[in-house]
Amino acid sequence: MEKTKKIIIVGGGIGGAATALALNRAGFDVSVYERAQELREVGAGIALWANATHVLNELGLLEDAVRNGCLTTNYQFLTENGKELVNVSVDKFELPVVGIHRADLHKILCSQVTSKFTLGQTFERLEQDGAKVSVYMKSGLHDEGNALIGADGLRSQVRAALFGESPPIYRNFTTWRGLTNYIPNQYRPGYIHEFLGRGKGFGFMMLGNNKMYWYAAAKTKQGQKHDLEVMFQDWFSAIPELIAATDKATNIIQTDLYDRVPSRPWGKENITLLGDAAHPMLPTLGQGACMALEDALVVTKCLQELDDVSKAFEQYELQRFSRVKSIVEQSLRSGRMGELENSIAVKLRLQFIKLMGSTIADSFTSFHSFRA
């Protein structure tokens, strides 16, 4: 088939960069337009589960990710006081689970396709004309290709151009992500420790370069500010230690949490969406970036297999929708469990989690055994 088609990608985050790399390796002509002035990824840590490290392996980048990350072996759920509820082994797959800084992953993905990026470009509008699609940037820059992929995140402007403005849904939670050199004495190498309390939670894990990543979440009104040290002062001792050891000005990011009800279509003819632009989800299952990586591989395979771009994008959507719909919905259910504040309801939830240990382990296996 013809592989000289030009694919335009709007958005150069993890999903856009992975898609650019996959398409470039498959022989397509790729152009990526990113609104940031420099090629970098904000944020802190990420867990690359086996379904995501499979994608990196397919792209020839797994060794780089392992070298820049930290192997993860266990996911441990605990009470806010540190009593173990469930301990799930996550190192039983043929591929590793890796904790890595988002910026390091982004750098790995971009390293071979940097020349394909045009930075400082904000998408303004698009036009479809038969087999061609044109994009126009606010700077006045204009480009034309055979296809357009919107990988421009939660508030995707490509999505808005296709389907109109529709705000994502605030899910009553805000989250904080922190990065520090401090390693608590209670940290167990290879573990993700996650603590569950009344309307809030906290977790921490090791990334590469001896960096400790932690994350907190709390049920709260949209845009509300909180004092983290006060919120978690009575929790397991490593938690207030980690918060205190983190530079609040530079190394803590607060983000309100949103998603969308899964819906189709994702695109029109030779335009489609990818990652959070198509299916934003809560981070409760740690699958957001992993889904974007899967999307990148699948959309590339579909474009390789089908010469008609519109049919390729239809096939991509068909292959992806049921999986991402399930994970968006399960992420939301998990988030709603975390909303519980009534002491009796929280106690019942903890007992339920402890009793359902094998079921939780099975669900981990089903999520992570998928191979795009």
mmCIF file of C-alpha atoms in Angstrom:
data_model
loop_
_atom_site.group_PDB
_atom_site.id
_atom_site.type_symbol
_atom_site.label_atom_id
_atom_site.label_comp_id
_atom_site.label_asym_id
_atom_site.label_seq_id
_atom_site.Cartn_x
_atom_site.Cartn_y
_atom_site.Cartn_z
ATOM 1 C CA MET A 1 0.000 0.000 0.000
ATOM 2 C CA GLU A 2 0.952 3.627 -0.340
ATOM 3 C CA LYS A 3 2.852 4.752 2.764
ATOM 4 C CA THR A 4 3.703 8.273 1.733
ATOM 5 C CA LYS A 5 0.457 9.705 3.089
ATOM 6 C CA LYS A 6 0.914 12.812 5.173
ATOM 7 C CA ILE A 7 -0.558 12.613 8.665
ATOM 8 C CA ILE A 8 -0.945 15.814 10.678
ATOM 9 C CA ILE A 9 -1.016 15.470 14.474
ATOM 10 C CA VAL A 10 -2.229 18.291 16.707
ATOM 11 C CA GLY A 11 -0.766 17.851 20.188
ATOM 12 C CA GLY A 12 2.726 16.673 21.066
ATOM 13 C CA GLY A 13 2.251 15.129 24.500
ATOM 14 C CA ILE A 14 2.786 11.444 25.223
ATOM 15 C CA GLY A 15 -0.006 10.282 22.898
ATOM 16 C CA GLY A 16 0.943 12.610 20.055
ATOM 17 C CA ALA A 17 4.650 11.842 20.341
ATOM 18 C CA ALA A 18 4.058 8.069 20.433
ATOM 19 C CA THR A 19 1.801 8.295 17.398
ATOM 20 C CA ALA A 20 4.334 10.388 15.498
ATOM 21 C CA LEU A 21 7.052 7.862 16.264
ATOM 22 C CA ALA A 22 4.938 4.845 15.324
ATOM 23 C CA LEU A 23 3.765 6.436 12.071
ATOM 24 C CA ASN A 24 7.245 7.635 11.157
ATOM 25 C CA ARG A 25 8.670 4.161 11.698
ATOM 26 C CA ALA A 26 5.886 2.770 9.483
ATOM 27 C CA GLY A 27 6.923 5.080 6.639
ATOM 28 C CA PHE A 28 4.319 7.829 6.842
ATOM 29 C CA ASP A 29 5.081 11.529 6.453
ATOM 30 C CA VAL A 30 4.242 13.072 9.834
ATOM 31 C CA SER A 31 3.914 16.665 11.053
ATOM 32 C CA VAL A 32 3.192 17.457 14.708
ATOM 33 C CA TYR A 33 1.947 20.847 15.872
ATOM 34 C CA GLU A 34 2.357 21.589 19.583
ATOM 35 C CA ARG A 35 1.330 24.786 21.351
ATOM 36 C CA ALA A 36 4.149 24.651 23.931
ATOM 37 C CA GLN A 37 7.221 26.702 23.126
ATOM 38 C CA GLU A 38 9.576 23.900 24.121
ATOM 39 C CA LEU A 39 9.393 20.142 23.801
ATOM 40 C CA ARG A 40 8.741 18.940 27.317
ATOM 41 C CA GLU A 41 6.114 17.105 29.325
ATOM 42 C CA VAL A 42 4.771 18.528 32.554
ATOM 43 C CA GLY A 43 3.744 16.357 35.458
ATOM 44 C CA ALA A 44 5.481 13.921 37.707
ATOM 45 C CA GLY A 45 5.404 10.140 37.743
ATOM 46 C CA ILE A 46 3.637 7.501 35.726
ATOM 47 C CA ALA A 47 3.276 3.739 36.006
ATOM 48 C CA LEU A 48 3.764 2.007 32.682
ATOM 49 C CA TRP A 49 1.838 -1.230 33.095
ATOM 50 C CA ALA A 50 2.624 -4.272 30.958
ATOM 51 C CA ASN A 51 0.044 -3.262 28.333
ATOM 52 C CA ALA A 52 2.021 -0.023 27.861
ATOM 53 C CA THR A 53 5.515 -1.514 28.025
ATOM 54 C CA HIS A 54 4.344 -3.845 25.245
ATOM 55 C CA VAL A 55 3.837 -0.752 23.070
ATOM 56 C CA LEU A 56 7.288 0.566 23.979
ATOM 57 C CA ASN A 57 8.744 -2.849 23.147
ATOM 58 C CA GLU A 58 7.030 -2.759 19.731
ATOM 59 C CA LEU A 59 8.550 0.684 19.156
ATOM 60 C CA GLY A 60 12.020 -0.456 20.230
ATOM 61 C CA LEU A 61 12.054 1.808 23.301
ATOM 62 C CA LEU A 62 11.544 -0.573 26.215
ATOM 63 C CA GLU A 63 15.226 -0.771 27.157
ATOM 64 C CA ASP A 64 15.396 3.031 27.275
ATOM 65 C CA ALA A 65 12.327 3.170 29.528
ATOM 66 C CA VAL A 66 13.702 0.540 31.897
ATOM 67 C CA ARG A 67 17.054 2.326 32.017
ATOM 68 C CA ASN A 68 15.376 5.635 32.884
ATOM 69 C CA GLY A 69 12.752 4.174 35.213
ATOM 70 C CA CYS A 70 12.331 1.818 38.137
ATOM 71 C CA LEU A 71 10.914 -1.703 37.938
ATOM 72 C CA THR A 72 7.664 -2.135 39.864
ATOM 73 C CA THR A 73 6.771 -5.504 41.380
ATOM 74 C CA ASN A 74 3.824 -4.960 43.754
ATOM 75 C CA TYR A 75 0.749 -2.780 44.215
ATOM 76 C CA GLN A 76 -0.135 -2.589 47.895
ATOM 77 C CA PHE A 77 -3.395 -1.139 49.253
ATOM 78 C CA LEU A 78 -3.381 0.013 52.876
ATOM 79 C CA THR A 79 -5.509 1.884 55.392
ATOM 80 C CA GLU A 80 -4.559 5.466 56.193
ATOM 81 C CA ASN A 81 -2.676 4.126 59.231
ATOM 82 C CA GLY A 82 -0.620 1.701 57.153
ATOM 83 C CA LYS A 83 -2.445 -1.590 57.740
ATOM 84 C CA GLU A 84 -2.236 -3.778 54.634
ATOM 85 C CA LEU A 85 -5.483 -4.584 52.849
ATOM 86 C CA VAL A 86 -4.309 -6.189 49.596
ATOM 87 C CA ASN A 87 -0.895 -6.848 48.082
ATOM 88 C CA VAL A 88 -0.995 -7.546 44.343
ATOM 89 C CA SER A 89 2.002 -8.914 42.476
ATOM 90 C CA VAL A 90 2.386 -7.085 39.151
ATOM 91 C CA ASP A 91 5.628 -8.651 37.908
ATOM 92 C CA LYS A 92 4.138 -11.875 36.560
ATOM 93 C CA PHE A 93 3.845 -10.745 32.952
ATOM 94 C CA GLU A 94 6.343 -11.363 30.153
ATOM 95 C CA LEU A 95 6.929 -7.600 30.163
ATOM 96 C CA PRO A 96 7.928 -5.377 33.093
ATOM 97 C CA VAL A 97 5.972 -2.671 34.892
ATOM 98 C CA VAL A 98 8.017 0.522 35.013
ATOM 99 C CA GLY A 99 7.732 3.652 37.152
ATOM 100 C CA ILE A 100 9.080 6.622 35.181
ATOM 101 C CA HIS A 101 8.912 10.403 35.172
ATOM 102 C CA ARG A 102 6.553 11.667 32.474
ATOM 103 C CA ALA A 103 9.264 14.001 31.172
ATOM 104 C CA ASP A 104 11.694 11.089 30.769
ATOM 105 C CA LEU A 105 9.105 9.029 28.893
ATOM 106 C CA HIS A 106 8.267 12.000 26.676
ATOM 107 C CA LYS A 107 11.933 12.584 25.900
ATOM 108 C CA ILE A 108 12.351 8.919 24.912
ATOM 109 C CA LEU A 109 9.330 9.073 22.600
ATOM 110 C CA CYS A 110 10.380 12.362 20.989
ATOM 111 C CA SER A 111 14.076 11.596 20.571
ATOM 112 C CA GLN A 112 13.716 10.050 17.112
ATOM 113 C CA VAL A 113 11.074 12.436 15.728
ATOM 114 C CA THR A 114 12.101 15.853 17.056
ATOM 115 C CA SER A 115 12.389 17.176 13.498
ATOM 116 C CA LYS A 116 8.710 16.379 12.928
ATOM 117 C CA PHE A 117 7.570 18.869 15.605
ATOM 118 C CA THR A 118 6.615 22.498 15.061
ATOM 119 C CA LEU A 119 6.365 24.215 18.451
ATOM 120 C CA GLY A 120 4.510 27.297 19.642
ATOM 121 C CA GLN A 121 1.542 26.582 17.372
ATOM 122 C CA THR A 122 -2.018 26.787 18.677
ATOM 123 C CA PHE A 123 -4.700 25.085 16.587
ATOM 124 C CA GLU A 124 -7.448 27.428 15.338
ATOM 125 C CA ARG A 125 -9.563 25.622 12.735
ATOM 126 C CA LEU A 126 -9.689 22.862 10.136
ATOM 127 C CA GLU A 127 -11.171 22.278 6.707
ATOM 128 C CA GLN A 128 -11.980 18.992 4.985
ATOM 129 C CA ASP A 129 -11.946 18.745 1.212
ATOM 130 C CA GLY A 130 -12.358 15.214 -0.085
ATOM 131 C CA ALA A 131 -9.243 13.198 0.703
ATOM 132 C CA LYS A 132 -7.433 16.252 2.058
ATOM 133 C CA VAL A 133 -7.628 18.044 5.388
ATOM 134 C CA SER A 134 -6.195 21.462 6.125
ATOM 135 C CA VAL A 135 -5.266 22.872 9.535
ATOM 136 C CA TYR A 136 -4.843 26.527 10.404
ATOM 137 C CA MET A 137 -2.904 27.814 13.385
ATOM 138 C CA LYS A 138 -3.450 31.081 15.255
ATOM 139 C CA SER A 139 0.004 32.198 14.120
ATOM 140 C CA GLY A 140 -1.188 32.133 10.511
ATOM 141 C CA LEU A 141 0.639 28.911 9.683
ATOM 142 C CA HIS A 142 -1.313 26.513 7.453
ATOM 143 C CA ASP A 143 -0.714 22.874 6.525
ATOM 144 C CA GLU A 144 -2.458 20.228 4.430
ATOM 145 C CA GLY A 145 -2.367 16.462 4.691
ATOM 146 C CA ASN A 146 -4.236 13.243 4.002
ATOM 147 C CA ALA A 147 -5.344 12.841 7.615
ATOM 148 C CA LEU A 148 -5.556 14.654 10.939
ATOM 149 C CA ILE A 149 -5.210 13.154 14.405
ATOM 150 C CA GLY A 150 -6.252 15.293 17.362
ATOM 151 C CA ALA A 151 -4.073 14.357 20.319
ATOM 152 C CA ASP A 152 -4.551 17.662 22.081
ATOM 153 C CA GLY A 153 -5.796 16.488 25.440
ATOM 154 C CA LEU A 154 -8.779 16.874 27.733
ATOM 155 C CA ARG A 155 -10.018 20.135 26.223
ATOM 156 C CA SER A 156 -9.178 19.192 22.648
ATOM 157 C CA GLN A 157 -9.746 21.979 20.146
ATOM 158 C CA VAL A 158 -9.812 19.440 17.317
ATOM 159 C CA ARG A 159 -12.673 17.699 19.112
ATOM 160 C CA ALA A 160 -14.455 21.036 19.518
ATOM 161 C CA ALA A 161 -14.002 21.809 15.808
ATOM 162 C CA LEU A 162 -15.599 18.460 14.927
ATOM 163 C CA PHE A 163 -18.404 18.242 17.461
ATOM 164 C CA GLY A 164 -18.756 21.641 19.098
ATOM 165 C CA GLU A 165 -17.707 22.797 22.545
ATOM 166 C CA SER A 166 -18.720 20.464 25.374
ATOM 167 C CA PRO A 167 -16.997 20.779 28.745
ATOM 168 C CA PRO A 168 -15.588 17.685 30.441
ATOM 169 C CA ILE A 169 -17.225 16.489 33.660
ATOM 170 C CA TYR A 170 -15.710 17.447 37.000
ATOM 171 C CA ARG A 171 -15.721 14.319 39.185
ATOM 172 C CA ASN A 172 -15.564 15.923 42.659
ATOM 173 C CA PHE A 173 -11.876 15.226 43.170
ATOM 174 C CA THR A 174 -8.672 17.181 42.997
ATOM 175 C CA THR A 175 -5.253 15.595 42.935
ATOM 176 C CA TRP A 176 -1.730 16.631 43.899
ATOM 177 C CA ARG A 177 1.415 15.118 42.391
ATOM 178 C CA GLY A 178 4.775 15.546 44.048
ATOM 179 C CA LEU A 179 8.380 14.669 43.314
ATOM 180 C CA THR A 180 11.163 14.501 45.887
ATOM 181 C CA ASN A 181 14.578 12.990 46.569
ATOM 182 C CA TYR A 182 13.402 11.918 50.022
ATOM 183 C CA ILE A 183 12.857 8.161 50.379
ATOM 184 C CA PRO A 184 10.880 7.131 53.497
ATOM 185 C CA ASN A 185 12.266 4.321 55.621
ATOM 186 C CA GLN A 186 8.968 2.484 55.186
ATOM 187 C CA TYR A 187 9.244 2.341 51.400
ATOM 188 C CA ARG A 188 9.563 -1.221 50.080
ATOM 189 C CA PRO A 189 11.629 -1.417 46.865
ATOM 190 C CA GLY A 190 9.502 -2.162 43.826
ATOM 191 C CA TYR A 191 6.228 -1.263 45.560
ATOM 192 C CA ILE A 192 3.437 1.158 44.819
ATOM 193 C CA HIS A 193 1.991 1.937 48.250
ATOM 194 C CA GLU A 194 -1.568 3.298 48.140
ATOM 195 C CA PHE A 195 -3.424 4.417 51.274
ATOM 196 C CA LEU A 196 -7.216 4.780 51.450
ATOM 197 C CA GLY A 197 -9.080 7.053 53.843
ATOM 198 C CA ARG A 198 -12.294 9.041 54.212
ATOM 199 C CA GLY A 199 -12.838 10.968 50.990
ATOM 200 C CA LYS A 200 -9.133 11.038 50.230
ATOM 201 C CA GLY A 201 -6.167 8.864 49.392
ATOM 202 C CA PHE A 202 -2.397 8.923 49.039
ATOM 203 C CA GLY A 203 0.170 6.839 47.175
ATOM 204 C CA PHE A 204 3.887 6.763 46.499
ATOM 205 C CA MET A 205 6.319 4.881 44.276
ATOM 206 C CA MET A 206 9.897 5.057 43.080
ATOM 207 C CA LEU A 207 10.816 6.418 39.655
ATOM 208 C CA GLY A 208 14.194 6.376 37.919
ATOM 209 C CA ASN A 209 17.188 8.369 39.154
ATOM 210 C CA ASN A 210 16.215 7.719 42.802
ATOM 211 C CA LYS A 211 13.222 10.054 42.606
ATOM 212 C CA MET A 212 10.220 9.379 44.800
ATOM 213 C CA TYR A 213 6.843 10.193 43.254
ATOM 214 C CA TRP A 214 3.775 10.683 45.408
ATOM 215 C CA TYR A 215 0.171 11.509 44.649
ATOM 216 C CA ALA A 216 -2.769 12.565 46.781
ATOM 217 C CA ALA A 217 -6.449 12.934 45.992
ATOM 218 C CA ALA A 218 -9.345 14.410 47.937
ATOM 219 C CA LYS A 219 -13.053 14.948 47.424
ATOM 220 C CA THR A 220 -13.454 18.700 47.099
ATOM 221 C CA LYS A 221 -15.221 21.509 45.290
ATOM 222 C CA GLN A 222 -13.810 22.537 41.928
ATOM 223 C CA GLY A 223 -10.847 24.911 42.224
ATOM 224 C CA GLN A 224 -10.698 24.743 46.026
ATOM 225 C CA LYS A 225 -7.317 25.022 47.757
ATOM 226 C CA HIS A 226 -6.226 22.878 50.691
ATOM 227 C CA ASP A 227 -3.300 22.560 53.066
ATOM 228 C CA LEU A 228 -1.921 19.120 52.301
ATOM 229 C CA GLU A 229 0.156 18.928 55.469
ATOM 230 C CA VAL A 230 -2.941 19.480 57.585
ATOM 231 C CA MET A 231 -5.066 17.089 55.503
ATOM 232 C CA PHE A 232 -2.662 14.167 55.961
ATOM 233 C CA GLN A 233 -0.991 15.038 59.268
ATOM 234 C CA ASP A 234 -2.465 12.020 61.104
ATOM 235 C CA TRP A 235 -1.862 9.487 58.356
ATOM 236 C CA PHE A 236 0.894 6.865 58.096
ATOM 237 C CA SER A 237 4.136 8.599 59.087
ATOM 238 C CA ALA A 238 5.795 8.393 55.637
ATOM 239 C CA ILE A 239 2.992 10.508 54.147
ATOM 240 C CA PRO A 240 3.466 13.792 56.062
ATOM 241 C CA GLU A 241 7.220 13.227 55.739
ATOM 242 C CA LEU A 242 6.968 13.098 51.945
ATOM 243 C CA ILE A 243 4.776 16.193 51.767
ATOM 244 C CA ALA A 244 7.134 18.149 54.023
ATOM 245 C CA ALA A 245 10.171 17.031 51.987
ATOM 246 C CA THR A 246 8.741 18.299 48.680
ATOM 247 C CA ASP A 247 9.326 21.814 47.358
ATOM 248 C CA LYS A 248 5.810 23.248 47.192
ATOM 249 C CA ALA A 249 6.659 25.967 44.686
ATOM 250 C CA THR A 250 8.253 23.779 42.032
ATOM 251 C CA ASN A 251 7.519 20.116 42.691
ATOM 252 C CA ILE A 252 3.831 19.891 43.624
ATOM 253 C CA ILE A 253 1.155 20.120 40.924
ATOM 254 C CA GLN A 254 -2.538 20.410 41.787
ATOM 255 C CA THR A 255 -5.094 19.323 39.189
ATOM 256 C CA ASP A 256 -8.866 18.983 39.283
ATOM 257 C CA LEU A 257 -10.047 15.643 37.874
ATOM 258 C CA TYR A 258 -12.352 15.353 34.874
ATOM 259 C CA ASP A 259 -13.517 12.775 32.389
ATOM 260 C CA ARG A 260 -16.180 12.364 29.707
ATOM 261 C CA VAL A 261 -18.906 9.798 29.215
ATOM 262 C CA PRO A 262 -17.473 7.424 26.564
ATOM 263 C CA SER A 263 -19.113 8.102 23.226
ATOM 264 C CA ARG A 264 -18.688 7.635 19.514
ATOM 265 C CA PRO A 265 -17.792 8.767 16.932
ATOM 266 C CA TRP A 266 -14.281 10.003 17.620
ATOM 267 C CA GLY A 267 -13.906 11.590 14.236
ATOM 268 C CA LYS A 268 -15.223 12.311 10.774
ATOM 269 C CA GLU A 269 -13.815 10.674 7.636
ATOM 270 C CA ASN A 270 -10.073 11.418 7.573
ATOM 271 C CA ILE A 271 -9.983 13.021 11.040
ATOM 272 C CA THR A 272 -9.877 11.177 14.367
ATOM 273 C CA LEU A 273 -9.012 11.711 18.024
ATOM 274 C CA LEU A 274 -6.543 9.952 20.285
ATOM 275 C CA GLY A 275 -5.813 9.698 24.020
ATOM 276 C CA ASP A 276 -7.538 12.202 26.313
ATOM 277 C CA ALA A 277 -8.972 14.031 23.311
ATOM 278 C CA ALA A 278 -11.048 10.924 22.577
ATOM 279 C CA HIS A 279 -11.554 9.274 25.972
ATOM 280 C CA PRO A 280 -10.346 11.177 29.053
ATOM 281 C CA MET A 281 -10.464 9.120 32.242
ATOM 282 C CA LEU A 282 -9.787 9.483 35.939
ATOM 283 C CA PRO A 283 -6.286 8.405 37.041
ATOM 284 C CA THR A 284 -7.614 5.882 39.578
ATOM 285 C CA LEU A 285 -6.501 2.870 37.513
ATOM 286 C CA GLY A 286 -3.319 4.532 36.253
ATOM 287 C CA GLN A 287 -4.245 3.834 32.629
ATOM 288 C CA GLY A 288 -4.581 7.259 30.968
ATOM 289 C CA ALA A 289 -1.156 7.459 29.323
ATOM 290 C CA CYS A 290 -1.156 3.699 28.798
ATOM 291 C CA MET A 291 -4.353 4.013 26.729
ATOM 292 C CA ALA A 292 -2.782 6.778 24.634
ATOM 293 C CA LEU A 293 0.198 4.506 23.913
ATOM 294 C CA GLU A 294 -2.138 1.687 22.894
ATOM 295 C CA ASP A 295 -4.072 4.105 20.674
ATOM 296 C CA ALA A 296 -0.848 5.150 18.944
ATOM 297 C CA LEU A 297 0.067 1.593 18.030
ATOM 298 C CA VAL A 298 -3.429 0.584 16.914
ATOM 299 C CA VAL A 299 -4.082 3.649 14.728
ATOM 300 C CA THR A 300 -0.722 3.098 13.041
ATOM 301 C CA LYS A 301 -1.492 -0.565 12.328
ATOM 302 C CA CYS A 302 -4.894 0.365 10.902
ATOM 303 C CA LEU A 303 -3.343 2.969 8.601
ATOM 304 C CA GLN A 304 -0.794 0.399 7.462
ATOM 305 C CA GLU A 305 -3.429 -2.233 6.752
ATOM 306 C CA LEU A 306 -6.038 -0.076 5.002
ATOM 307 C CA ASP A 307 -5.240 2.292 2.154
ATOM 308 C CA ASP A 308 -8.441 4.286 2.708
ATOM 309 C CA VAL A 309 -7.766 6.650 5.630
ATOM 310 C CA SER A 310 -11.440 6.994 6.576
ATOM 311 C CA LYS A 311 -11.841 3.209 6.761
ATOM 312 C CA ALA A 312 -8.595 2.928 8.728
ATOM 313 C CA PHE A 313 -9.860 5.442 11.287
ATOM 314 C CA GLU A 314 -13.210 3.608 11.488
ATOM 315 C CA GLN A 315 -11.346 0.355 12.164
ATOM 316 C CA TYR A 316 -9.151 2.055 14.802
ATOM 317 C CA GLU A 317 -12.234 3.354 16.595
ATOM 318 C CA LEU A 318 -13.966 -0.042 16.434
ATOM 319 C CA GLN A 319 -10.918 -1.806 17.852
ATOM 320 C CA ARG A 320 -10.393 0.692 20.654
ATOM 321 C CA PHE A 321 -13.827 1.813 21.822
ATOM 322 C CA SER A 322 -14.989 -1.123 23.956
ATOM 323 C CA ARG A 323 -11.656 -1.348 25.786
ATOM 324 C CA VAL A 324 -11.334 2.324 26.595
ATOM 325 C CA LYS A 325 -15.044 2.572 27.483
ATOM 326 C CA SER A 326 -14.584 -0.211 30.036
ATOM 327 C CA ILE A 327 -11.526 1.428 31.575
ATOM 328 C CA VAL A 328 -13.113 4.902 31.685
ATOM 329 C CA GLU A 329 -16.133 3.423 33.481
ATOM 330 C CA GLN A 330 -14.101 1.334 35.895
ATOM 331 C CA SER A 331 -11.878 4.312 36.666
ATOM 332 C CA LEU A 332 -15.009 6.307 37.529
ATOM 333 C CA ARG A 333 -16.374 3.508 39.754
ATOM 334 C CA SER A 334 -13.062 3.366 41.563
ATOM 335 C CA GLY A 335 -13.154 7.137 42.017
ATOM 336 C CA ARG A 336 -16.655 7.000 43.460
ATOM 337 C CA MET A 337 -15.512 4.409 45.974
ATOM 338 C CA GLY A 338 -12.897 6.925 47.041
ATOM 339 C CA GLU A 339 -15.561 9.584 47.637
ATOM 340 C CA LEU A 340 -16.974 7.751 50.642
ATOM 341 C CA GLU A 341 -16.668 9.812 53.825
ATOM 342 C CA ASN A 342 -19.133 8.205 56.230
ATOM 343 C CA SER A 343 -17.093 6.234 58.761
ATOM 344 C CA ILE A 344 -19.322 3.144 58.536
ATOM 345 C CA ALA A 345 -19.284 3.180 54.716
ATOM 346 C CA VAL A 346 -15.489 3.594 54.715
ATOM 347 C CA LYS A 347 -15.070 0.685 57.128
ATOM 348 C CA LEU A 348 -17.279 -1.522 54.959
ATOM 349 C CA ARG A 349 -15.285 -0.484 51.876
ATOM 350 C CA LEU A 350 -12.008 -1.463 53.516
ATOM 351 C CA GLN A 351 -13.436 -4.831 54.565
ATOM 352 C CA PHE A 352 -14.737 -5.348 51.038
ATOM 353 C CA ILE A 353 -11.331 -4.589 49.517
ATOM 354 C CA LYS A 354 -9.628 -7.004 51.903
ATOM 355 C CA LEU A 355 -12.096 -9.788 51.077
ATOM 356 C CA MET A 356 -11.853 -9.130 47.331
ATOM 357 C CA GLY A 357 -8.072 -9.412 47.130
ATOM 358 C CA SER A 358 -8.041 -12.228 44.558
ATOM 359 C CA THR A 359 -10.684 -10.463 42.441
ATOM 360 C CA ILE A 360 -8.636 -7.260 42.486
ATOM 361 C CA ALA A 361 -5.561 -9.230 41.427
ATOM 362 C CA ASP A 362 -7.549 -10.794 38.569
ATOM 363 C CA SER A 363 -8.735 -7.377 37.409
ATOM 364 C CA PHE A 364 -5.126 -6.156 37.336
ATOM 365 C CA THR A 365 -4.248 -9.146 35.170
ATOM 366 C CA SER A 366 -7.114 -8.453 32.751
ATOM 367 C CA PHE A 367 -6.146 -4.781 32.362
ATOM 368 C CA HIS A 368 -2.454 -5.376 31.907
ATOM 369 C CA SER A 369 -2.429 -8.580 29.858
ATOM 370 C CA PHE A 370 -3.960 -6.777 26.871
ATOM 371 C CA ARG A 371 -1.602 -6.443 23.903
ATOM 372 C CA ALA A 372 -2.458 -3.819 21.292
#
